[in-house]
Coordinates of C-alpha atoms and ligand atoms in Angstrom, one line a residue:
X19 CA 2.3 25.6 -0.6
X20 CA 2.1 22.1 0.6
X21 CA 3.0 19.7 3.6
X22 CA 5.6 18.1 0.8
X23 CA 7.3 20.9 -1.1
X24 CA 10.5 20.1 -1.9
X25 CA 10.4 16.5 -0.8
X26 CA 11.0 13.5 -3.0
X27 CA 9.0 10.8 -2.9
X28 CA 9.6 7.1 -4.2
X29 CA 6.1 5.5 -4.8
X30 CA 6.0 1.8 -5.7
X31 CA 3.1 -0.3 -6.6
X32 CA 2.2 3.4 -7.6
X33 CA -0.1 2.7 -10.8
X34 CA -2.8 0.8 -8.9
X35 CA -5.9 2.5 -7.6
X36 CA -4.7 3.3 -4.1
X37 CA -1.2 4.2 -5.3
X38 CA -2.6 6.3 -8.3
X39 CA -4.5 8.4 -5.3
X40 CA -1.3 9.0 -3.7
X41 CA 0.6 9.8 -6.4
X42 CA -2.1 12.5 -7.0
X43 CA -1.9 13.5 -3.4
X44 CA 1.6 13.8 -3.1
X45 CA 1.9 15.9 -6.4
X46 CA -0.7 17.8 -5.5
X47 CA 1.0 18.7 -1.7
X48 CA 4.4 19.4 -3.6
X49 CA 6.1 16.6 -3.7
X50 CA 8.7 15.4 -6.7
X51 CA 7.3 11.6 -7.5
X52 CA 9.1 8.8 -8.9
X53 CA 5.7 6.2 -9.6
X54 CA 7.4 2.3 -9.7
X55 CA 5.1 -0.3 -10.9
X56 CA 5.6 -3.9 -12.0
X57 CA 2.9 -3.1 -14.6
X58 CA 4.4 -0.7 -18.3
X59 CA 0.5 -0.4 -18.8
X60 CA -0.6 0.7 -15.9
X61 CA 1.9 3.3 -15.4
X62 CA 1.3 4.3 -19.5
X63 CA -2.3 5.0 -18.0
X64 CA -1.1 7.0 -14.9
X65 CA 1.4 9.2 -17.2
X66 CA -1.3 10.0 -19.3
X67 CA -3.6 10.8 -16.8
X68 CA -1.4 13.2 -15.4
X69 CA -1.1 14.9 -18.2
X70 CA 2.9 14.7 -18.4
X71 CA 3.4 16.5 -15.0
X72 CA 7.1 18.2 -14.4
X73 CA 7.3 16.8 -11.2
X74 CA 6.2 12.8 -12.0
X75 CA 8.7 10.2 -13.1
X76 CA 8.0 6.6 -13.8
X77 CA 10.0 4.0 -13.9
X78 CA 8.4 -0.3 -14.4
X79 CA 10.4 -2.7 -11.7
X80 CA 9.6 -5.8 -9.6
X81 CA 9.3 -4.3 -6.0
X82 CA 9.5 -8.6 -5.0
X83 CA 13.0 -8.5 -6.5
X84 CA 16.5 -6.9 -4.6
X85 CA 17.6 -5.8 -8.2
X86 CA 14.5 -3.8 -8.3
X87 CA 14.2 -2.1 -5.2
X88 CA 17.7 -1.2 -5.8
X89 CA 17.5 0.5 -9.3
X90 CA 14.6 2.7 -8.1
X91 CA 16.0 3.8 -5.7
X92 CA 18.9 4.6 -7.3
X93 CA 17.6 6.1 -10.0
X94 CA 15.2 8.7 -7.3
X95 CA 18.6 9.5 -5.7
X96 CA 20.4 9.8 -9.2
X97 CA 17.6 12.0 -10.6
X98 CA 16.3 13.9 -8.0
X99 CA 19.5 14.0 -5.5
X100 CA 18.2 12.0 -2.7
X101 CA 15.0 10.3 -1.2
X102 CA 12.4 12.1 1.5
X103 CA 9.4 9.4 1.5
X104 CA 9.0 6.1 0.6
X105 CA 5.1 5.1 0.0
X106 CA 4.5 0.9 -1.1
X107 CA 0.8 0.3 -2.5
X108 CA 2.1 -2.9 -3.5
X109 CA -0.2 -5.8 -2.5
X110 CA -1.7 -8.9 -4.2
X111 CA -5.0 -10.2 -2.8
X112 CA -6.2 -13.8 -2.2
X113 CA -10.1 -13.0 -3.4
X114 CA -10.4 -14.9 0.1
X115 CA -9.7 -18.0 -1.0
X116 CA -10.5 -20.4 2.4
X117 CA -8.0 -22.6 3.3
X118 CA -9.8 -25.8 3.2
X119 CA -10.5 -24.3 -0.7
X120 CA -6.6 -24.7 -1.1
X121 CA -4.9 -27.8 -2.4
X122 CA -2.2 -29.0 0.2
X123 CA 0.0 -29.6 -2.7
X124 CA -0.1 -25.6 -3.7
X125 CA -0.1 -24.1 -0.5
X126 CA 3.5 -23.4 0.4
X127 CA 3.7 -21.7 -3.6
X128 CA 0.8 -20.0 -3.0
X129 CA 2.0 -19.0 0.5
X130 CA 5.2 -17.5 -0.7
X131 CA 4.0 -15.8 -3.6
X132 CA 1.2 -14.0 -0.9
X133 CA 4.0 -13.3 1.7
X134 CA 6.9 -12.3 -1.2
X135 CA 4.5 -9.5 -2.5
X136 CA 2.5 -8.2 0.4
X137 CA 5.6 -8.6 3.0
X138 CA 8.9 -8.9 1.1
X139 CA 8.6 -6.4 -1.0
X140 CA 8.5 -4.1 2.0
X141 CA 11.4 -5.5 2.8
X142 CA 13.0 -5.5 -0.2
X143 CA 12.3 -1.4 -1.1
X144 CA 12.9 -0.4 2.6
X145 CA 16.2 -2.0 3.2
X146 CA 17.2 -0.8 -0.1
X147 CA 16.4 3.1 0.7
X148 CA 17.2 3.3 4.4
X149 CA 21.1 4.8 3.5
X150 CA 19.1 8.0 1.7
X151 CA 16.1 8.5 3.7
X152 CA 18.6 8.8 7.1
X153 CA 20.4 11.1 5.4
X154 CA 17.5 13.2 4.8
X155 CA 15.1 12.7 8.4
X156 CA 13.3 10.0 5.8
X157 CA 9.5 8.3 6.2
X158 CA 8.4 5.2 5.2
X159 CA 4.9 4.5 4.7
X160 CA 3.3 1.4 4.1
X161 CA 0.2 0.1 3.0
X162 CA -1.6 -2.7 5.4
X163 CA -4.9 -3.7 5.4
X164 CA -8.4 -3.5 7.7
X165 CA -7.8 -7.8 7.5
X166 CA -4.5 -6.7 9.3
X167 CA -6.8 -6.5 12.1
X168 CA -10.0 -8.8 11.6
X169 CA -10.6 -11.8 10.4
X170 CA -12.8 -11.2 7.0
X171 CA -11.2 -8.7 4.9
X172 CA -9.4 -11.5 2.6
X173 CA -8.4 -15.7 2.8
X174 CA -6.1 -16.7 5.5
X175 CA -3.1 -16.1 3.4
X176 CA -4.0 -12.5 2.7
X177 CA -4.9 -12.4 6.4
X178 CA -1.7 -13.5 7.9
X179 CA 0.2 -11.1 5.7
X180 CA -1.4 -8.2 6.3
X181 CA -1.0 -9.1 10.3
X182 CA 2.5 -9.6 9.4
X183 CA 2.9 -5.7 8.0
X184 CA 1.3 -4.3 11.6
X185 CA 4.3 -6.3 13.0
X186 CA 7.2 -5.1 10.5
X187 CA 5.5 -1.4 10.7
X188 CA 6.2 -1.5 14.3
X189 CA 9.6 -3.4 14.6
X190 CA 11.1 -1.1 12.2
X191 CA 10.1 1.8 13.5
X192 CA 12.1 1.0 16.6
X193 CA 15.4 -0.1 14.6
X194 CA 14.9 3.0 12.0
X195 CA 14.5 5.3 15.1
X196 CA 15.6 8.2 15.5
X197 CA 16.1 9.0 11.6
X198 CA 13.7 7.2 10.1
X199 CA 9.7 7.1 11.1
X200 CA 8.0 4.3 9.7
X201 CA 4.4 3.9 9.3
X202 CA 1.6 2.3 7.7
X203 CA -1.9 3.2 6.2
X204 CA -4.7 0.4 6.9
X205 CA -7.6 1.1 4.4
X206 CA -10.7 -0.9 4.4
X207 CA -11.9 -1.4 1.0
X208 CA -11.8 0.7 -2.2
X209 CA -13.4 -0.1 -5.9
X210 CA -10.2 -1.4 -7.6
X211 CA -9.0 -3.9 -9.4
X212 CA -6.5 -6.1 -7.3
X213 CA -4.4 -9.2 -9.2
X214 CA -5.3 -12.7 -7.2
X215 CA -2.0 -15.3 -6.9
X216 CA -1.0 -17.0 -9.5
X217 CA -0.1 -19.4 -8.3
X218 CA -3.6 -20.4 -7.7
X219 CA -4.7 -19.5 -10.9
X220 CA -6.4 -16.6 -9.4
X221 CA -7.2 -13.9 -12.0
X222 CA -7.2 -10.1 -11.4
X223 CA -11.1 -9.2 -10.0
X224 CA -12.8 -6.0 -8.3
X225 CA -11.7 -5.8 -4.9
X226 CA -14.9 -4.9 -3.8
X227 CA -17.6 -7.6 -2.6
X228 CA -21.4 -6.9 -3.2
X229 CA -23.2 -5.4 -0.2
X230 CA -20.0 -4.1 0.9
X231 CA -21.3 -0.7 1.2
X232 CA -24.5 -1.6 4.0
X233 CA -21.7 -3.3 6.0
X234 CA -19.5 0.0 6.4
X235 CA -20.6 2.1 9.5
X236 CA -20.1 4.8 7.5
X237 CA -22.4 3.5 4.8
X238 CA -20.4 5.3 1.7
X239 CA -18.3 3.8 -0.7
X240 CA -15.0 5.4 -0.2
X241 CA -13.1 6.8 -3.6
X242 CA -9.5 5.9 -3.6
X243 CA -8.6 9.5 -3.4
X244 CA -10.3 9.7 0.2
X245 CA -7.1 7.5 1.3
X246 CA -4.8 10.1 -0.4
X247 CA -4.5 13.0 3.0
X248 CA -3.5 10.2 5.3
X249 CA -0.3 8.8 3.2
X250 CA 0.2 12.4 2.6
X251 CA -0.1 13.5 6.6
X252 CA 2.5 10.5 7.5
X253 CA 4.7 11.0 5.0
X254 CA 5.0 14.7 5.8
X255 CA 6.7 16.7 9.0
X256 CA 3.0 17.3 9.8
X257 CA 3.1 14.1 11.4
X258 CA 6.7 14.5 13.2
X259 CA 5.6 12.6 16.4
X260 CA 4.0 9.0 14.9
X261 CA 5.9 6.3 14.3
X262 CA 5.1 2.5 14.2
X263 CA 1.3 3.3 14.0
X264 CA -1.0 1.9 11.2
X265 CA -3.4 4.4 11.0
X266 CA -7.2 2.0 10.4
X267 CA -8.8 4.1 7.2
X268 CA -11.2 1.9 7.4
X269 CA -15.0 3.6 7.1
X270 CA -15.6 2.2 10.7
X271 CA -15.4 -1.6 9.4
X272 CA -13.4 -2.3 13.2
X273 CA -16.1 -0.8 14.9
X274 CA -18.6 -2.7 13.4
X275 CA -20.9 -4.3 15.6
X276 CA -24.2 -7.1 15.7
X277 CA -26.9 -4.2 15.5
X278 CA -26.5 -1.6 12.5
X279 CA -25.2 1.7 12.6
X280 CA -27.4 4.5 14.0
X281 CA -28.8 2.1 16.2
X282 CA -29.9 5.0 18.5
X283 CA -32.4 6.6 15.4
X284 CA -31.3 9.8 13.4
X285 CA -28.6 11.6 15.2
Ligands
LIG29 N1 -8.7 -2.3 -2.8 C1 -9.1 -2.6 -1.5 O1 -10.2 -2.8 -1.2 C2 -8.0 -2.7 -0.4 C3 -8.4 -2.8 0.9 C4 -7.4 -2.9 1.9 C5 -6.1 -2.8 1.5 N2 -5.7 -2.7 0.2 C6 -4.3 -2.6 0.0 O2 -4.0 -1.4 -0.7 C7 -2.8 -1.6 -1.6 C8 -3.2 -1.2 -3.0 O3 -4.3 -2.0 -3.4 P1 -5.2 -1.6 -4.7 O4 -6.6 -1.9 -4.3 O5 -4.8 -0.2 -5.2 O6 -4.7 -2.7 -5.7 P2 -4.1 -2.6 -7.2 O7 -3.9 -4.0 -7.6 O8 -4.9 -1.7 -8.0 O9 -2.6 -1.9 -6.9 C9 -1.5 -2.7 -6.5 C10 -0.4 -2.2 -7.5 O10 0.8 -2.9 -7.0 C11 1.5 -3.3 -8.2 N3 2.4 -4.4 -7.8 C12 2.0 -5.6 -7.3 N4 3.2 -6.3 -7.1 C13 4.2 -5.5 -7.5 C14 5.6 -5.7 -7.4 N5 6.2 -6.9 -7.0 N6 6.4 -4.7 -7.9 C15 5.9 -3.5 -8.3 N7 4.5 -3.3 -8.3 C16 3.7 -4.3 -7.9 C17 0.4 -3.8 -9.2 O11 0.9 -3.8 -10.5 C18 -0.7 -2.7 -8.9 O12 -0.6 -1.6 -9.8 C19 -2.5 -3.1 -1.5 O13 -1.5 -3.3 -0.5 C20 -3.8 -3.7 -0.9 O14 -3.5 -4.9 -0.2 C21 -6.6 -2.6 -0.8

């Protein structure tokens, strides 16, 4: 028994490291998955790692695109006869590119290509699957980012975009409401390996900066599967009363202060 037996669950961007946590979550809790990922070879690697689970589909399509958003979710309602939860891992990073770093001439590219993924695509797969996740009590649940709160968790691009998802988490909850609860998950930092913007030539490179690890309050690298119980709790009936939250999963990183932790001695 888990908090999603029986529920079906559309994952996108689900082949990465966070989504590959959730997708072992939500299997895990019960759920049926379909795993969308713009990348064949990443979701080759997730299938396998399953080991061909009965209750995991996959299915490779743009989550930037209208086309795509709506095939997947046609093809969850086709397949498994309608839609519970839709998760979106999907997110491109900036590798904190500065904006003085930035030539003028390939800002607004760059600026649409970083808004397209980390906010469109949002868009995109939630306005495409609100007619089957009202008809079911549905939950969204997106993924933000701790730089959707602070200054220093990415470039001013990635910055302004991840604000931008606090924003849409809580506007759509109100226009979703009272069928829909909308949501979003803002982790802090996890060892994977996120794709820059290409339109800046930016090539895929570990998320994670050296030192990171002293400058969590918590002081432990977090494994992606520690994000796993919070997309699992919002996109469950556990968490019946919260909408248009973004729950902060991130190691204390929004807390952090001049001093370092423990400042009082051992506790
Ligand atoms: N890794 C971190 O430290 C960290 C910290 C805070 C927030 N996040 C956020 O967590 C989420 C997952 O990040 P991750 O670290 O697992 O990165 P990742 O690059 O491993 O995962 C992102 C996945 O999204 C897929 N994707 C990108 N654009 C897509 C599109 N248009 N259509 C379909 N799939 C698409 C990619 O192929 C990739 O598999 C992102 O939103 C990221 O911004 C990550």
């Amino acid at each position: 028994m888990g908090c999603l037996d029986d529920q079906v669950a559309l994952i996108v961007g689900a082949a990465g490291g966070i989504g590959r946590a959730v997708v072992r979550r939500y299997l895990a809790d019960g759920a049926t998955v379909l795993a969308v990922d713009r990348s064949e070879e990443r979701l080759a690697e997730l299938q396998a790692e399953s080991g061909g689970h009965p209750r995991l589909a996959t299915m490779a399509a743009d989550a930037s695109t209208w086309a795509g958003c709506k095939a997947m979710v046609a093809r969850a309602v086709t397949e498994f006869g309608g839609l519970d939860v839709l998760v979106s891992c999907v997110g491109v990073y900036d590798h904190g590119v500065r904006l003085v770093d930035i030539p003028g001439e390939r800002l607004t590219d760059a600026f649409d290509e970083c808004f397209r993924a980390n906010v469109g695509s949002l868009l995109l797969c939630i306005r495409a699957a609100i007619e089957p996740l009202a008809a079911r009590g549905g939950r969204i649940v997106v993924t933000g980012s701790f730089a959707g709160h602070r200054p220093s968790g990415g470039g001013v691009l990635y910055t302004s975009a991840k604000h931008a998802v606090v924003g849409l988490v809580s506007q759509l909850a109100y226009e979703l409401a009272p069928k829909i609860r909308v949501n979003g998950v803002a982790p802090g930092v996890a060892k994977t390996v996120m794709s820059g913007l290409r339109s800046l030539d930016q090539e895929p490179r570990d998320a994670l900066q050296p030192g990171t690890e002293d400058a969590l309050p918590l002081q432990t690298l977090p494994h992606t599967d520690d994000y796993g119980a919070v997309y699992a709790l919002l996109g469950s009936a556990e968490s019946a009363v919260i909408t248009g939250t973004v729950v902060v999963a991130d190691s204390g990183l929004l807390v952090r202060g001049l001093a370092g932790p423990n400042l009082g001695g051992d506790l």
